[in-house]
Amino acid sequence: MRLSHFFFTTLRDDPADAEMPSHRLLVRAGYVRQLGSGIYSLLPLGYRVSRRVEQVIREEMDAIGCQEMEMPVVHPADLWKETGRWYSVGAEMARFKDRGGRDMVLAMTHEEVVASLLRDVVKSYRQLPMMIYHFQTKFRDEPRSRGGLIRVREFVMKDSYTCDADEAGLDASYDLHYAAYTRIFDRLGVPTIPVASDVGMMGGSQAHEFMFLNPAGEDVLVLCERCGFSANRQVARTRVSEPPAEEPLPLEEVETPGTATIADLAAFLGVGAERTAKALFVVTDDGRLVTAIVRGDMDVNETKLVNALRTTGLRPAHPDEIKAAGMVPGYASPVGASGAFVVVDELIARSANLVAGANREGYHLRNTNVGRDYTPDLVADLTSAREGDGCPECGAPVVLRNGIEVGNIFKLGTRYTQALGATYLGEDGLEHPIVMGSYGIGVGRAVACIVEAHHDEKGIVWPAEVAPYPAHIVSIGATKDPRVAEVADALHELAFSAGREVLYDDRDESPGVKLTDAELLGMPLIVTVSPRSLAAGGAEVTVRETGERSVRPLAEVEALLRG
RNA sequence: CGGGGCGUGGCGCAACGGUGGCGCACGUGCUUUGGGAGCACGAGGAUGUGGGUUCGAAUCCCACCGCCCCGACCA
């Protein structure tokens, strides 16, 4: 491909709105262009990388017997109404009406379509297991896109779905995907850590996310460097030292003026924050006012709270709502909290003599004890893991790191197949719902992660497996010495006829521009043809990754380009 | 949705109440050709949109739209 007519342009300056290296470099080097917030065009270079990433994924999916197909982007809303997600999913699902006034949606995922297909396709246990996948555009109207390709609204995802007769079958399909994903990210050059994760809105029994460690990551991971334990903070349960065993002391109200925060309160009373209990008020999606009680030195984990309450989501309660329930914000107490559903963290339930609000402006209670002073409606693990907490496996202090989720695998179970009546006839002659799993990899996000992991101050450094072209030929001094163009043209042709298209910078630009661009674009090999190289007996080959360069005889360069 | 920031040639920026400029990129010519070349000439703008204030608005005020960052949110 000759750069003189290639659909791209490089930028000398960093785009002002790009902060992450991957965003900056992909825009500067002419791989992608932004159309709107979270909406990007892939220019030929970007599209080519994307296809190479897809090919790696395709090969590994095919290798485990997953069958490629394609499902639509536009769905009739009826399917989504049948599974209930038309109602449960919020504004992130784009909805519209067709000309006949029928509700339609833009696909944000494809469980519904798969389940409806299974209804038609699968009749007998003899057909199971089956696995399918496709690469398809998803649209999710995220409240906030960010980081270039890291979080976008429209993107291509490889999503696969496994269909099994029972849980044991699902376990096997899940394991196949786990192994395939490990190979995929290894081949793509994206180091990932599989972490146990929340099943979220997808429902289901088990899930892992494949995380790429990056400071810009939106997830917090809890990692143990000693034993390798890893989990998303949303679900991680770490060990915290047991509260001291004490005899319950008499409840005592104390005046604590101006201590609406835990830090103020602990300082005022001269006790550690871990001897206090704090109350957080939330309202669930189904309208319940809930107060969650955790220790003063810990934070409520929203995911855990949602799961404990068996709801779909929650929001902070307004002070008015708290007052309406008869409580005093800042001094609220689980003692006598009649107007709210009281959820207490397990650690609170095991602790004696904690300081808590007195439900009276400017007052707190000393020596509150669960069971004696109040009876919670629910006791559950509610807190977020903290750096230095004990690893749940080995007890060593855990560390917290940010990560970008590039892939996820879910054991869905029968939620969708039951809702849509996708059943098979078992060996026992009875109908059973098909057991599903679903598995996703964001292609564009994977591309961005590859760049995050493979770049230097000069530009992108593509791993050979995903590079848009294996090599980048640069001609220098072609107008001075006709042999330069002859040799460079011949190398370009030769690679092409060997089935390996390479980039060929035949532009009439200065050497500096061409070499700088070559490094910015990031092909694994840069082949420089110039009067100087010809005089030295061939062409200069630069390995982009190491910067190592050497003049090689043309025959050797030809062999390199042929592959 | 809350907080903050920014919208001026393709890109990066200046001008902050008085006729819109600079660098890079772009076109033409000459020179140059191994690390973002030089000289000369040139083209390219309803200053995001709509109101308002003013003799006069890119500049001040209001509203809206768009984009970025932090948070909320998020398979």
Tab-separated table of C-alpha atoms in Angstrom, chain A residues 271-486:
chain	number	residue	atom	x	y	z
A	271	VAL	CA	-11.647	6.673	69.968
A	272	GLY	CA	-10.551	4.969	66.756
A	273	ALA	CA	-12.846	5.116	63.751
A	274	GLU	CA	-13.079	1.326	63.969
A	275	ARG	CA	-14.966	1.714	67.229
A	276	THR	CA	-17.749	3.625	65.479
A	277	ALA	CA	-20.621	2.608	63.248
A	278	LYS	CA	-21.827	4.814	60.418
A	279	ALA	CA	-25.141	4.806	58.653
A	280	LEU	CA	-25.632	5.280	54.923
A	281	PHE	CA	-29.105	5.916	53.575
A	282	VAL	CA	-30.137	4.728	50.144
A	283	VAL	CA	-33.344	4.183	48.252
A	284	THR	CA	-33.634	1.037	46.174
A	285	ASP	CA	-35.092	0.842	42.687
A	286	ASP	CA	-38.199	-0.706	44.177
A	287	GLY	CA	-38.594	2.272	46.487
A	288	ARG	CA	-37.379	0.989	49.837
A	289	LEU	CA	-35.546	3.341	52.189
A	290	VAL	CA	-32.564	1.417	53.481
A	291	THR	CA	-29.939	2.246	56.056
A	292	ALA	CA	-26.684	0.355	55.740
A	293	ILE	CA	-24.498	0.214	58.823
A	294	VAL	CA	-20.774	-0.319	58.457
A	295	ARG	CA	-17.799	0.378	60.649
A	296	GLY	CA	-16.580	3.962	60.607
A	297	ASP	CA	-13.228	3.041	59.115
A	298	MET	CA	-14.775	1.139	56.202
A	299	ASP	CA	-16.843	1.984	53.142
A	300	VAL	CA	-20.074	0.542	51.889
A	301	ASN	CA	-19.630	-1.469	48.700
A	302	GLU	CA	-22.550	-0.596	46.511
A	303	THR	CA	-22.484	-3.810	44.510
A	304	LYS	CA	-22.559	-5.914	47.646
A	305	LEU	CA	-25.355	-3.786	49.036
A	306	VAL	CA	-27.429	-4.159	45.874
A	307	ASN	CA	-26.898	-7.901	45.905
A	308	ALA	CA	-27.726	-8.220	49.607
A	309	LEU	CA	-30.939	-6.280	49.109
A	310	ARG	CA	-31.840	-8.352	46.045
A	311	THR	CA	-32.591	-5.226	44.074
A	312	THR	CA	-31.371	-3.898	40.745
A	313	GLY	CA	-29.965	-0.583	41.831
A	314	LEU	CA	-30.065	2.199	44.339
A	315	ARG	CA	-29.466	5.875	44.812
A	316	PRO	CA	-28.486	8.007	47.783
A	317	ALA	CA	-31.475	9.060	49.849
A	318	HIS	CA	-32.334	12.736	50.021
A	319	PRO	CA	-32.057	14.319	53.478
A	320	ASP	CA	-35.795	14.962	53.288
A	321	GLU	CA	-36.495	11.282	52.839
A	322	ILE	CA	-34.341	10.496	55.848
A	323	LYS	CA	-36.123	13.087	57.955
A	324	ALA	CA	-39.508	11.899	56.738
A	325	ALA	CA	-38.638	8.476	58.128
A	326	GLY	CA	-38.002	10.096	61.499
A	327	MET	CA	-34.218	10.168	61.469
A	328	VAL	CA	-31.566	12.854	61.745
A	329	PRO	CA	-28.975	12.936	58.940
A	330	GLY	CA	-25.461	12.989	60.386
A	331	TYR	CA	-26.674	11.563	63.678
A	332	ALA	CA	-28.817	8.725	62.405
A	333	SER	CA	-28.866	5.559	64.383
A	334	PRO	CA	-29.815	1.965	63.801
A	335	VAL	CA	-31.246	2.061	67.316
A	336	GLY	CA	-34.895	2.835	66.853
A	337	ALA	CA	-34.625	3.107	63.082
A	338	SER	CA	-38.199	2.139	62.523
A	339	GLY	CA	-38.772	3.917	59.233
A	340	ALA	CA	-36.033	2.192	57.281
A	341	PHE	CA	-34.886	-1.285	56.375
A	342	VAL	CA	-31.735	-1.861	58.435
A	343	VAL	CA	-28.848	-3.797	56.878
A	344	VAL	CA	-25.823	-4.365	59.046
A	345	ASP	CA	-22.370	-5.421	57.993
A	346	GLU	CA	-21.212	-8.758	59.401
A	347	LEU	CA	-18.350	-7.128	61.210
A	348	ILE	CA	-20.704	-4.742	62.984
A	349	ALA	CA	-22.781	-7.680	64.103
A	350	ARG	CA	-19.679	-9.208	65.717
A	351	SER	CA	-18.483	-5.995	67.346
A	352	ALA	CA	-19.264	-4.867	70.864
A	353	ASN	CA	-19.800	-1.389	72.265
A	354	LEU	CA	-19.636	0.725	69.124
A	355	VAL	CA	-20.366	4.420	68.960
A	356	ALA	CA	-23.390	5.160	66.791
A	357	GLY	CA	-25.713	8.070	66.158
A	358	ALA	CA	-28.334	8.900	68.765
A	359	ASN	CA	-30.868	10.034	66.180
A	360	ARG	CA	-30.761	13.421	67.819
A	361	GLU	CA	-28.888	16.447	66.525
A	362	GLY	CA	-25.528	16.729	68.288
A	363	TYR	CA	-25.708	13.436	70.165
A	364	HIS	CA	-24.279	9.946	69.788
A	365	LEU	CA	-24.674	6.681	71.647
A	366	ARG	CA	-21.798	4.827	73.221
A	367	ASN	CA	-21.809	1.060	73.571
A	368	THR	CA	-24.374	0.069	70.999
A	369	ASN	CA	-24.644	-3.687	70.528
A	370	VAL	CA	-26.469	-5.539	67.804
A	371	GLY	CA	-29.067	-7.829	69.270
A	372	ARG	CA	-29.317	-6.027	72.570
A	373	ASP	CA	-30.028	-2.488	71.347
A	374	TYR	CA	-31.469	-3.157	67.922
A	375	THR	CA	-32.303	-6.030	65.625
A	376	PRO	CA	-31.216	-5.635	62.020
A	377	ASP	CA	-33.503	-6.701	59.194
A	378	LEU	CA	-30.493	-8.203	57.434
A	379	VAL	CA	-26.860	-8.977	58.194
A	380	ALA	CA	-24.515	-9.233	55.225
A	381	ASP	CA	-21.017	-8.511	53.996
A	382	LEU	CA	-21.310	-4.896	52.875
A	383	THR	CA	-17.837	-3.401	52.889
A	384	SER	CA	-15.254	-2.666	50.260
A	385	ALA	CA	-11.875	-4.319	50.526
A	386	ARG	CA	-9.072	-1.983	51.542
A	387	GLU	CA	-5.401	-1.984	50.632
A	388	GLY	CA	-3.592	-4.029	53.273
A	389	ASP	CA	-6.585	-6.123	54.312
A	390	GLY	CA	-5.865	-9.819	54.597
A	391	CYS	CA	-6.076	-12.036	51.522
A	392	PRO	CA	-9.068	-14.362	51.913
A	393	GLU	CA	-6.949	-17.281	50.684
A	394	CYS	CA	-3.617	-16.859	52.436
A	395	GLY	CA	-3.944	-13.886	54.773
A	396	ALA	CA	-1.125	-11.798	53.246
A	397	PRO	CA	-1.906	-8.085	52.787
A	398	VAL	CA	-3.716	-7.457	49.511
A	399	VAL	CA	-2.995	-4.602	47.108
A	400	LEU	CA	-5.513	-2.588	45.093
A	401	ARG	CA	-4.906	-1.879	41.420
A	402	ASN	CA	-6.933	-0.309	38.639
A	403	GLY	CA	-7.818	-2.436	35.663
A	404	ILE	CA	-9.519	-2.224	32.292
A	405	GLU	CA	-11.958	-5.028	31.570
A	406	VAL	CA	-11.124	-6.392	28.115
A	407	GLY	CA	-13.097	-9.589	28.377
A	408	ASN	CA	-15.690	-11.225	30.544
A	409	ILE	CA	-17.245	-14.636	30.905
A	410	PHE	CA	-20.580	-15.360	32.595
A	411	LYS	CA	-22.453	-18.409	33.656
A	412	LEU	CA	-25.934	-17.227	32.802
A	413	GLY	CA	-27.955	-20.295	33.641
A	414	THR	CA	-31.545	-20.470	32.498
A	415	ARG	CA	-32.760	-16.942	33.062
A	416	TYR	CA	-33.176	-16.113	29.378
A	417	THR	CA	-34.106	-19.515	28.076
A	418	GLN	CA	-36.812	-19.827	30.703
A	419	ALA	CA	-38.184	-16.400	29.950
A	420	LEU	CA	-38.362	-17.173	26.246
A	421	GLY	CA	-39.270	-20.838	26.510
A	422	ALA	CA	-36.099	-22.214	24.947
A	423	THR	CA	-36.227	-25.814	26.068
A	424	TYR	CA	-34.971	-29.192	24.931
A	425	LEU	CA	-36.347	-32.647	25.430
A	426	GLY	CA	-34.073	-34.562	27.787
A	427	GLU	CA	-33.112	-38.184	27.898
A	428	ASP	CA	-35.754	-38.460	30.592
A	429	GLY	CA	-38.453	-37.443	28.119
A	430	LEU	CA	-39.104	-34.180	29.934
A	431	GLU	CA	-38.639	-30.589	28.785
A	432	HIS	CA	-35.769	-28.674	30.351
A	433	PRO	CA	-34.594	-25.101	29.864
A	434	ILE	CA	-31.308	-24.789	28.018
A	435	VAL	CA	-28.443	-23.635	30.220
A	436	MET	CA	-26.603	-20.657	28.764
A	437	GLY	CA	-23.295	-18.909	29.200
A	438	SER	CA	-22.245	-15.640	27.607
A	439	TYR	CA	-18.757	-14.353	26.884
A	440	GLY	CA	-17.584	-11.025	25.523
A	441	ILE	CA	-14.490	-9.287	24.220
A	442	GLY	CA	-14.585	-5.638	23.162
A	443	VAL	CA	-12.525	-5.461	19.977
A	444	GLY	CA	-11.851	-1.716	19.996
A	445	ARG	CA	-11.051	-1.741	23.690
A	446	ALA	CA	-8.625	-4.594	23.065
A	447	VAL	CA	-6.947	-2.516	20.344
A	448	ALA	CA	-6.590	0.397	22.759
A	449	CYS	CA	-5.153	-1.898	25.434
A	450	ILE	CA	-2.635	-3.284	22.961
A	451	VAL	CA	-1.429	0.263	22.301
A	452	GLU	CA	-1.355	1.001	26.027
A	453	ALA	CA	0.907	-2.003	26.474
A	454	HIS	CA	2.991	-1.452	23.331
A	455	HIS	CA	4.158	2.075	22.682
A	456	ASP	CA	7.121	4.317	23.355
A	457	GLU	CA	7.812	8.037	23.145
A	458	LYS	CA	8.012	7.826	19.360
A	459	GLY	CA	4.740	6.084	18.726
A	460	ILE	CA	3.017	2.749	18.518
A	461	VAL	CA	4.955	-0.531	18.580
A	462	TRP	CA	2.622	-3.187	17.227
A	463	PRO	CA	3.166	-6.799	18.159
A	464	ALA	CA	3.597	-8.760	14.912
A	465	GLU	CA	0.406	-10.722	15.553
A	466	VAL	CA	-1.843	-7.679	15.203
A	467	ALA	CA	0.203	-5.160	13.200
A	468	PRO	CA	-1.835	-3.741	10.308
A	469	TYR	CA	1.128	-4.403	8.011
A	470	PRO	CA	4.209	-6.497	8.721
A	471	ALA	CA	6.622	-3.884	7.386
A	472	HIS	CA	6.921	-0.268	6.368
A	473	ILE	CA	9.201	0.575	3.450
A	474	VAL	CA	10.645	4.096	3.442
A	475	SER	CA	12.345	5.487	0.383
A	476	ILE	CA	14.821	8.302	0.921
A	477	GLY	CA	16.443	10.352	-1.804
A	478	ALA	CA	14.365	8.834	-4.582
A	479	THR	CA	14.517	11.977	-6.682
A	480	LYS	CA	18.280	12.019	-6.469
A	481	ASP	CA	18.936	8.400	-7.287
A	482	PRO	CA	16.459	6.563	-9.548
A	483	ARG	CA	17.675	3.242	-8.172
A	484	VAL	CA	16.064	4.047	-4.837
A	485	ALA	CA	12.574	4.108	-6.305
A	486	GLU	CA	13.323	1.077	-8.450
